[in-house]
PDB file of C-alpha atoms and ligand atoms in Angstrom:
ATOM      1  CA  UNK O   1     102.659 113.153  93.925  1.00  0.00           C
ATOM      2  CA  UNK O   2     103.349 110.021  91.921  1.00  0.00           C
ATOM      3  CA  UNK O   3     104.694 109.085  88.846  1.00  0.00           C
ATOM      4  CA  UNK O   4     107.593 106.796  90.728  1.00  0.00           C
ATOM      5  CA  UNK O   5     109.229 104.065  89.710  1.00  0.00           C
ATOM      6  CA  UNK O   6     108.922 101.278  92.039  1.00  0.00           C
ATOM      7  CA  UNK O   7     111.047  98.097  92.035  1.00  0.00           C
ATOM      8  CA  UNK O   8     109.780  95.189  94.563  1.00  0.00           C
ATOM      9  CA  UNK O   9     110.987  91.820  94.551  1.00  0.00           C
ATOM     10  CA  UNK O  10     112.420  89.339  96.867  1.00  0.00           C
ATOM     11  CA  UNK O  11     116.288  90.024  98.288  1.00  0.00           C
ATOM     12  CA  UNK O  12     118.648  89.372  95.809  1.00  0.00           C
ATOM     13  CA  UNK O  13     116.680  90.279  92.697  1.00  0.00           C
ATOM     14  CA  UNK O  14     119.164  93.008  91.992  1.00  0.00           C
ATOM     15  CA  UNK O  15     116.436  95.722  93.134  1.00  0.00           C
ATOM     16  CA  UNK O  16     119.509  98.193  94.203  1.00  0.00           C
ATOM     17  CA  UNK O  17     121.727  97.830  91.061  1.00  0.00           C
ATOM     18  CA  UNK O  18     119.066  97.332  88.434  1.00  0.00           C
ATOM     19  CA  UNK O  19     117.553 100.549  90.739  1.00  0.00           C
ATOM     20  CA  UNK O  20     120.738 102.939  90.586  1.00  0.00           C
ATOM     21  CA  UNK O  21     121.011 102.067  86.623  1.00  0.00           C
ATOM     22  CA  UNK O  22     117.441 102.870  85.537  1.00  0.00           C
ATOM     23  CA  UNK O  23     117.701 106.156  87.560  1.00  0.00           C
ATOM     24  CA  UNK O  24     120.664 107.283  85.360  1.00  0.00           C
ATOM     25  CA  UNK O  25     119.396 105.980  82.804  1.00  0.00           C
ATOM     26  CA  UNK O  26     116.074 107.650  82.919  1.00  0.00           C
ATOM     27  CA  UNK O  27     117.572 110.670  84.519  1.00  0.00           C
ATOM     28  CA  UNK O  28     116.261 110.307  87.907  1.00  0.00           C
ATOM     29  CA  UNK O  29     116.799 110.707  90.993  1.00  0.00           C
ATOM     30  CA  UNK O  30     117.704 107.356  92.992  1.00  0.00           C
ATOM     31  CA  UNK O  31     116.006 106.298  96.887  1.00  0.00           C
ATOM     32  CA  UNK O  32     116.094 103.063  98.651  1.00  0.00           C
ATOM     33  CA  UNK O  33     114.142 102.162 101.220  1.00  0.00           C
ATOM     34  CA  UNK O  34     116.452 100.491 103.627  1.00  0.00           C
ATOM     35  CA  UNK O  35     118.864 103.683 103.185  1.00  0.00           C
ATOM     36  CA  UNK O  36     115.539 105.484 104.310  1.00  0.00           C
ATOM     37  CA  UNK O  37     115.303 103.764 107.322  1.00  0.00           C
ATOM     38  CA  UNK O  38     119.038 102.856 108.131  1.00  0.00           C
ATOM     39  CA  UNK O  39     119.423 107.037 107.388  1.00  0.00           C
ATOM     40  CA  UNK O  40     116.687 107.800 110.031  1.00  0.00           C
ATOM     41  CA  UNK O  41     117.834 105.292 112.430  1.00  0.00           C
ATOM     42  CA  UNK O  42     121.703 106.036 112.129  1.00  0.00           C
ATOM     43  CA  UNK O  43     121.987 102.346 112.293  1.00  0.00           C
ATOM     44  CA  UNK O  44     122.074  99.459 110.000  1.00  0.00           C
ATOM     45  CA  UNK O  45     119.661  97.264 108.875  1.00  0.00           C
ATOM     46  CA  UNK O  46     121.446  94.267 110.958  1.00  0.00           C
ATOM     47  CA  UNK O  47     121.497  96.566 113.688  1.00  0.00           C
ATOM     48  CA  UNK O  48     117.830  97.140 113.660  1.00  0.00           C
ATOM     49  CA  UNK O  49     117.208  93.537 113.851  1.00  0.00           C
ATOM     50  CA  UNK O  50     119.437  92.824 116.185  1.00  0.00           C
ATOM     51  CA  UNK O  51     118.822  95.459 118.257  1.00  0.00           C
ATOM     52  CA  UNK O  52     114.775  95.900 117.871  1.00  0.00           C
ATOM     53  CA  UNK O  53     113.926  92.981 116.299  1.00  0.00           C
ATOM     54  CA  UNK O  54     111.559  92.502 112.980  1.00  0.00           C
ATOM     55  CA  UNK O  55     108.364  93.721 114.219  1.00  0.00           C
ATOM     56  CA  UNK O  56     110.183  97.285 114.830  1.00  0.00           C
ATOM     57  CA  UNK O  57     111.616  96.757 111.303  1.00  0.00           C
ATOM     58  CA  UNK O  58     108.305  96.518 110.341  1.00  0.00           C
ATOM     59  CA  UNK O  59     107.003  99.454 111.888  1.00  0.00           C
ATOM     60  CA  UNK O  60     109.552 101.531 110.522  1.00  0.00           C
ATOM     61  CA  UNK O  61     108.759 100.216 107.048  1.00  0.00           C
ATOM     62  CA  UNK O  62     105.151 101.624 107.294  1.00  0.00           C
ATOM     63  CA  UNK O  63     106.493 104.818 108.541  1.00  0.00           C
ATOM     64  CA  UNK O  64     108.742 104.593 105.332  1.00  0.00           C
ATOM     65  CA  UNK O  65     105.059 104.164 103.666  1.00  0.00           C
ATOM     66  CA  UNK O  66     103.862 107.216 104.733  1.00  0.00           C
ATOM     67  CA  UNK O  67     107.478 109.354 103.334  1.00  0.00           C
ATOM     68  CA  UNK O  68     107.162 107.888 100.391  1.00  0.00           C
ATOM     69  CA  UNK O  69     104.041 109.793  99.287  1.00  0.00           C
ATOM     70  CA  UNK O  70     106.095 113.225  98.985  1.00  0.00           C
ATOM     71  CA  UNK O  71     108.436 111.764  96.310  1.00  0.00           C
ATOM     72  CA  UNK O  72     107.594 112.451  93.097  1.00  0.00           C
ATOM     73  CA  UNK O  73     109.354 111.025  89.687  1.00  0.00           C
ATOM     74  CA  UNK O  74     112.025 108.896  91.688  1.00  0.00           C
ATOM     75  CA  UNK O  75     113.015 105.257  91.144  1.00  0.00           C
ATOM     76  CA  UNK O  76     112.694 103.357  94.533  1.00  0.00           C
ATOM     77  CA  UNK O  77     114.027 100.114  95.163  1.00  0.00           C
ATOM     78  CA  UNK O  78     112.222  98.352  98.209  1.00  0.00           C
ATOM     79  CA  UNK O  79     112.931  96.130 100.720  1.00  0.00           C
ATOM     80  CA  UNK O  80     112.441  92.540  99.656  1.00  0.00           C
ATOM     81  CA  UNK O  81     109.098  92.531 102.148  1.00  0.00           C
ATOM     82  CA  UNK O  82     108.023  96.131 101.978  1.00  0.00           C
ATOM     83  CA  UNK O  83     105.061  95.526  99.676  1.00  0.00           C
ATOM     84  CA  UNK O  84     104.095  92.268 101.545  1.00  0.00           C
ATOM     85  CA  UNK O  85     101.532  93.618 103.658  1.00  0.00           C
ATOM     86  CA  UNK O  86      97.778  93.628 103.064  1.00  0.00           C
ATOM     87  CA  UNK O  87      96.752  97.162 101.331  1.00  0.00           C
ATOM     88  CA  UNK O  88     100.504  97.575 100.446  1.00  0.00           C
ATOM     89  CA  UNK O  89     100.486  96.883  96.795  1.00  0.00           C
ATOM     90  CA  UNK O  90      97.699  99.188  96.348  1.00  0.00           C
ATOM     91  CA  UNK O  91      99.551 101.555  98.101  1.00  0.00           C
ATOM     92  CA  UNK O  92     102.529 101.556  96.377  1.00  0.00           C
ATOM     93  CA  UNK O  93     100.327 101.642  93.141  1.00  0.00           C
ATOM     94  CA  UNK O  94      99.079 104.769  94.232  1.00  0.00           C
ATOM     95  CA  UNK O  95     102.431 106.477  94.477  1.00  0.00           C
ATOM     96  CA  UNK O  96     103.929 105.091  90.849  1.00  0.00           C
ATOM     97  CA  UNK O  97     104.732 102.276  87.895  1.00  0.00           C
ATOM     98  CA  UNK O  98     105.394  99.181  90.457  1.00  0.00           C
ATOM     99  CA  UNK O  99     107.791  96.716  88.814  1.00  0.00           C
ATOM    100  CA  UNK O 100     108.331  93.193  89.690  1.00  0.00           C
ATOM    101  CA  UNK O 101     112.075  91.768  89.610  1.00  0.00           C
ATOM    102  CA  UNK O 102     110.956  88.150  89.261  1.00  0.00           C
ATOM    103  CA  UNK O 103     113.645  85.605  89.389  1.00  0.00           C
ATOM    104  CA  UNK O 104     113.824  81.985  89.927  1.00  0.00           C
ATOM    105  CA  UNK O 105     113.828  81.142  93.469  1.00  0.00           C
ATOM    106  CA  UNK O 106     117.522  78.988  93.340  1.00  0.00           C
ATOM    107  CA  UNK O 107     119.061  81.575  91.818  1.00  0.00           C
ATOM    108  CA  UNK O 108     117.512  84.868  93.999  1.00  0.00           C
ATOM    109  CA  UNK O 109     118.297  82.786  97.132  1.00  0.00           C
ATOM    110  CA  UNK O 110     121.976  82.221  96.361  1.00  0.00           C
ATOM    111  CA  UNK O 111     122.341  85.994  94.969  1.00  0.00           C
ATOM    112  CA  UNK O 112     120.761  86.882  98.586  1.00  0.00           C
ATOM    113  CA  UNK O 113     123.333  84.682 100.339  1.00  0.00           C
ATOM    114  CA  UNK O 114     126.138  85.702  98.880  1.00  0.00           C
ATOM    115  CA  UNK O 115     125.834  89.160  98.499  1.00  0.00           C
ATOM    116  CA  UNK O 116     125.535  91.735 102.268  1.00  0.00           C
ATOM    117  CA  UNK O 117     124.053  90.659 105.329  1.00  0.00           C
ATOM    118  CA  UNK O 118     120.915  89.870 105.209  1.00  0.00           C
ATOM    119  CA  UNK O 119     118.930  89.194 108.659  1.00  0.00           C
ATOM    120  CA  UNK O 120     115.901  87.503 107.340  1.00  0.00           C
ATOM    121  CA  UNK O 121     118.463  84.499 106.093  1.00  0.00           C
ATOM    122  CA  UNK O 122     119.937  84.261 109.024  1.00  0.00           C
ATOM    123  CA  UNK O 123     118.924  81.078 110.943  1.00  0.00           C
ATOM    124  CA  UNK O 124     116.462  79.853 108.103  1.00  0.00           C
ATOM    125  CA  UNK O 125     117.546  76.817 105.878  1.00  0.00           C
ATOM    126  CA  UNK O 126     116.549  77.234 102.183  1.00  0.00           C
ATOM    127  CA  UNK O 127     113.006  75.358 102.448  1.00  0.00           C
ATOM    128  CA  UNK O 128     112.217  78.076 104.990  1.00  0.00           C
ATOM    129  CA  UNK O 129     113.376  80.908 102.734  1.00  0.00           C
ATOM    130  CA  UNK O 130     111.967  79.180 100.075  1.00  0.00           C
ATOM    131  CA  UNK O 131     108.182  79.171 102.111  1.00  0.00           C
ATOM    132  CA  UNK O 132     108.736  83.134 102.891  1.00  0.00           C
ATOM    133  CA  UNK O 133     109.331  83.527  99.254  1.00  0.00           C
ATOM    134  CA  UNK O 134     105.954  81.196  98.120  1.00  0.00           C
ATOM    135  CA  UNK O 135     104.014  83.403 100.860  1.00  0.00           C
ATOM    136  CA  UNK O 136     105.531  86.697  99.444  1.00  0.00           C
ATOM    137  CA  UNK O 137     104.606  85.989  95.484  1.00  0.00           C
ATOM    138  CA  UNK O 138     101.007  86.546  95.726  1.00  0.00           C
ATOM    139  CA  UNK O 139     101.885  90.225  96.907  1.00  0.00           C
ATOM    140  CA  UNK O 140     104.310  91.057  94.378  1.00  0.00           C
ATOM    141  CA  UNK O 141     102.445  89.677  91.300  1.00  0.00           C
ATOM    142  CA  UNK O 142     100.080  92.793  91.877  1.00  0.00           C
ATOM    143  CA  UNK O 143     102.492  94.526  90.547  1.00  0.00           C
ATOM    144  CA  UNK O 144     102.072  96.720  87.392  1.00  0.00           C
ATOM    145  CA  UNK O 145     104.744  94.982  85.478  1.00  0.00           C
ATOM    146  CA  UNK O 146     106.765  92.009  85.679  1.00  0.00           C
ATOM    147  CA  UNK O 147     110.262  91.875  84.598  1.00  0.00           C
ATOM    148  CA  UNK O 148     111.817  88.446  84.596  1.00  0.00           C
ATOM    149  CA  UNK O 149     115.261  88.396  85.302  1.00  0.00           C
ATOM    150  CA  UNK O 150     116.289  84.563  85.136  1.00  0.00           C
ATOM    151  CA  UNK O 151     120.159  84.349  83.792  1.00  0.00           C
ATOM    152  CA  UNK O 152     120.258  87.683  82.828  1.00  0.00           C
ATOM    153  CA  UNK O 153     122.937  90.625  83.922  1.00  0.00           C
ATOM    154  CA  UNK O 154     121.540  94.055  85.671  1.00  0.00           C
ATOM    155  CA  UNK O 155     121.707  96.254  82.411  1.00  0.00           C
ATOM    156  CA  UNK O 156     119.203  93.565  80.468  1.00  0.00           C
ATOM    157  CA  UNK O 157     117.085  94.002  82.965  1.00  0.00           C
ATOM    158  CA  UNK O 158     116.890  97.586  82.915  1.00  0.00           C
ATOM    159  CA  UNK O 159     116.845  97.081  79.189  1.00  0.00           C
ATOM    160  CA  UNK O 160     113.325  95.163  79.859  1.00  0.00           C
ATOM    161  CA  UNK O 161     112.351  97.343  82.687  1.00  0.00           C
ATOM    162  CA  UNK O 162     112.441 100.774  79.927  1.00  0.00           C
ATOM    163  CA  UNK O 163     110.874  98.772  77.357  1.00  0.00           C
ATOM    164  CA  UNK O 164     108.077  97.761  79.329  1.00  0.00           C
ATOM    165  CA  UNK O 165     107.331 101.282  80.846  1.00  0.00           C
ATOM    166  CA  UNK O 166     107.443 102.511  77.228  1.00  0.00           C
ATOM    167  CA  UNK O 167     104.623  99.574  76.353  1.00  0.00           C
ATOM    168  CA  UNK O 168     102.611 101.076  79.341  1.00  0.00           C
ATOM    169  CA  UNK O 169     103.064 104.423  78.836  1.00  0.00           C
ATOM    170  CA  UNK O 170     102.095 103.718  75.034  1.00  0.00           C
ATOM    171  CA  UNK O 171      99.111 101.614  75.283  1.00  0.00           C
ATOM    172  CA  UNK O 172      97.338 102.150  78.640  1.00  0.00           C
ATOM    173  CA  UNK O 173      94.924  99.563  78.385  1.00  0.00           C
ATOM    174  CA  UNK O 174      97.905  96.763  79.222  1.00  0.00           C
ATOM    175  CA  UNK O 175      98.452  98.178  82.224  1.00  0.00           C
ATOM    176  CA  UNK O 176      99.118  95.322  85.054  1.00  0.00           C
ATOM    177  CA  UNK O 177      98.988  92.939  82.059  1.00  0.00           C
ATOM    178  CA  UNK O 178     102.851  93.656  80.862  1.00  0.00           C
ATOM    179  CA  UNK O 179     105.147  90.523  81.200  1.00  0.00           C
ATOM    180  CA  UNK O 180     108.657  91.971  80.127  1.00  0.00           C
ATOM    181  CA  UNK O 181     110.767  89.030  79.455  1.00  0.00           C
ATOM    182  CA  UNK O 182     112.559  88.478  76.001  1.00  0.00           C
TER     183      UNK O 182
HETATM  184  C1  S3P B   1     114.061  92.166 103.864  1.00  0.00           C
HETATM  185  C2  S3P B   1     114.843  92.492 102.776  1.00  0.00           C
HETATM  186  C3  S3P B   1     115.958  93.438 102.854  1.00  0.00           C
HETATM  187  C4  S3P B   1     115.757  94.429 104.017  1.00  0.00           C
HETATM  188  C5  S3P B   1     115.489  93.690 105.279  1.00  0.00           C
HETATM  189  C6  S3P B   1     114.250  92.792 105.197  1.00  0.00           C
HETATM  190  C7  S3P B   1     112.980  91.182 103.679  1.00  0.00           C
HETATM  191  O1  S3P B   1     116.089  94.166 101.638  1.00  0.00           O
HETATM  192  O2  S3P B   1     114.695  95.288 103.743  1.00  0.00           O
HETATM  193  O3  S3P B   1     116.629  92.928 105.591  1.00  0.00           O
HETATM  194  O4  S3P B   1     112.117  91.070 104.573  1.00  0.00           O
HETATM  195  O5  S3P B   1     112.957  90.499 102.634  1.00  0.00           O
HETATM  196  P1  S3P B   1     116.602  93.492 100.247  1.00  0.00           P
HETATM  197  O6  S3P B   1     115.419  92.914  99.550  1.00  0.00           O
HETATM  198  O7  S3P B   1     117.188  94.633  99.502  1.00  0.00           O
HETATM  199  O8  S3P B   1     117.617  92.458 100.617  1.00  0.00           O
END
């Protein structure tokens, strides 16, 4: 299995959007996550948290982990803290090209606020968001490829995203090196 596309980044990086376009665009099939979970749960991610709290959030993420080795040639867009766990980056390695939706913080945090329910914002200020995001970089700058997405709209990005897995798949000896911005 393998050969996945895997989009990690921190919530409101436009993972799902930027996601669902590459998938058409590279004529693949589309999985989140979160729809993994909220599917297998038959409730929704607010729900879970409410309801369970994180830790069983959590738990349900590495299960998540462990159905995410049958897919094969998908794009997956992740949870903003799926691949924050020790081993995880490997992991998700393992399974695919992992891309990195970096943004700047300001502009990811009010894209996260304004946009769903999200429960990890609720009852944290900014500075506290802010800290979860610092804590959360050094686990998603192992990814393959960075795309940076800073005042740009979802089909630029997926723009930079095809461009840089066309520089990887080109030149193999870049890989993890590839910064995709403009
Ligand atoms: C989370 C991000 C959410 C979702 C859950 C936890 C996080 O996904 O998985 O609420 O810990 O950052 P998005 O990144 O799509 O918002």
């Amino acid at each position: 299995m393998g050969a996945n596309v895997i989009l990690v980044g921190f919530m409101g990086a436009g993972k799902s959007s930027v996601g669902r376009l590459l998938a058409r665009r590279l004529g693949r099939c589309f999985v989140e996550t979160d729809d993994m979970i909220t599917a297998r749960e038959g409730r929704s991610i607010p729900e879970i948290f409410a309801e369970r709290g994180e830790a069983h959030f959590r738990a349900l993420e590495e299960e998540t982990m462990r159905l995410l080795a049958l897919k094969s040639g998908d794009v997956i867009a992740t949870g903003g803290g799926l691949c924050c766990r020790a081993g995880r980056p490997e992991a998700l390695k393992a399974l695919g090209t992992v891309v990195w939706l970096r943004g700047d913080f300001d502009a990811l945090y009010e894209r996260a606020r304004r946009a769903g329910e999200r429960p990890m914002l609720s009852g944290r200020g900014r500075d506290d968001v802010e800290a979860l995001y610092r804590a959360r970089e050094p686990y998603y700058r192992q990814a393959d490829v960075t795309v940076d997405t800073t005042g740009i709209g979802p089909d630029q990005v997926v723009a930079r995203v095809v461009l840089a897995l066309r520089d990887r798949l080109a030149s193999p000896a870049t890989k993890g090196r590839g910064e995709a911005a403009g």
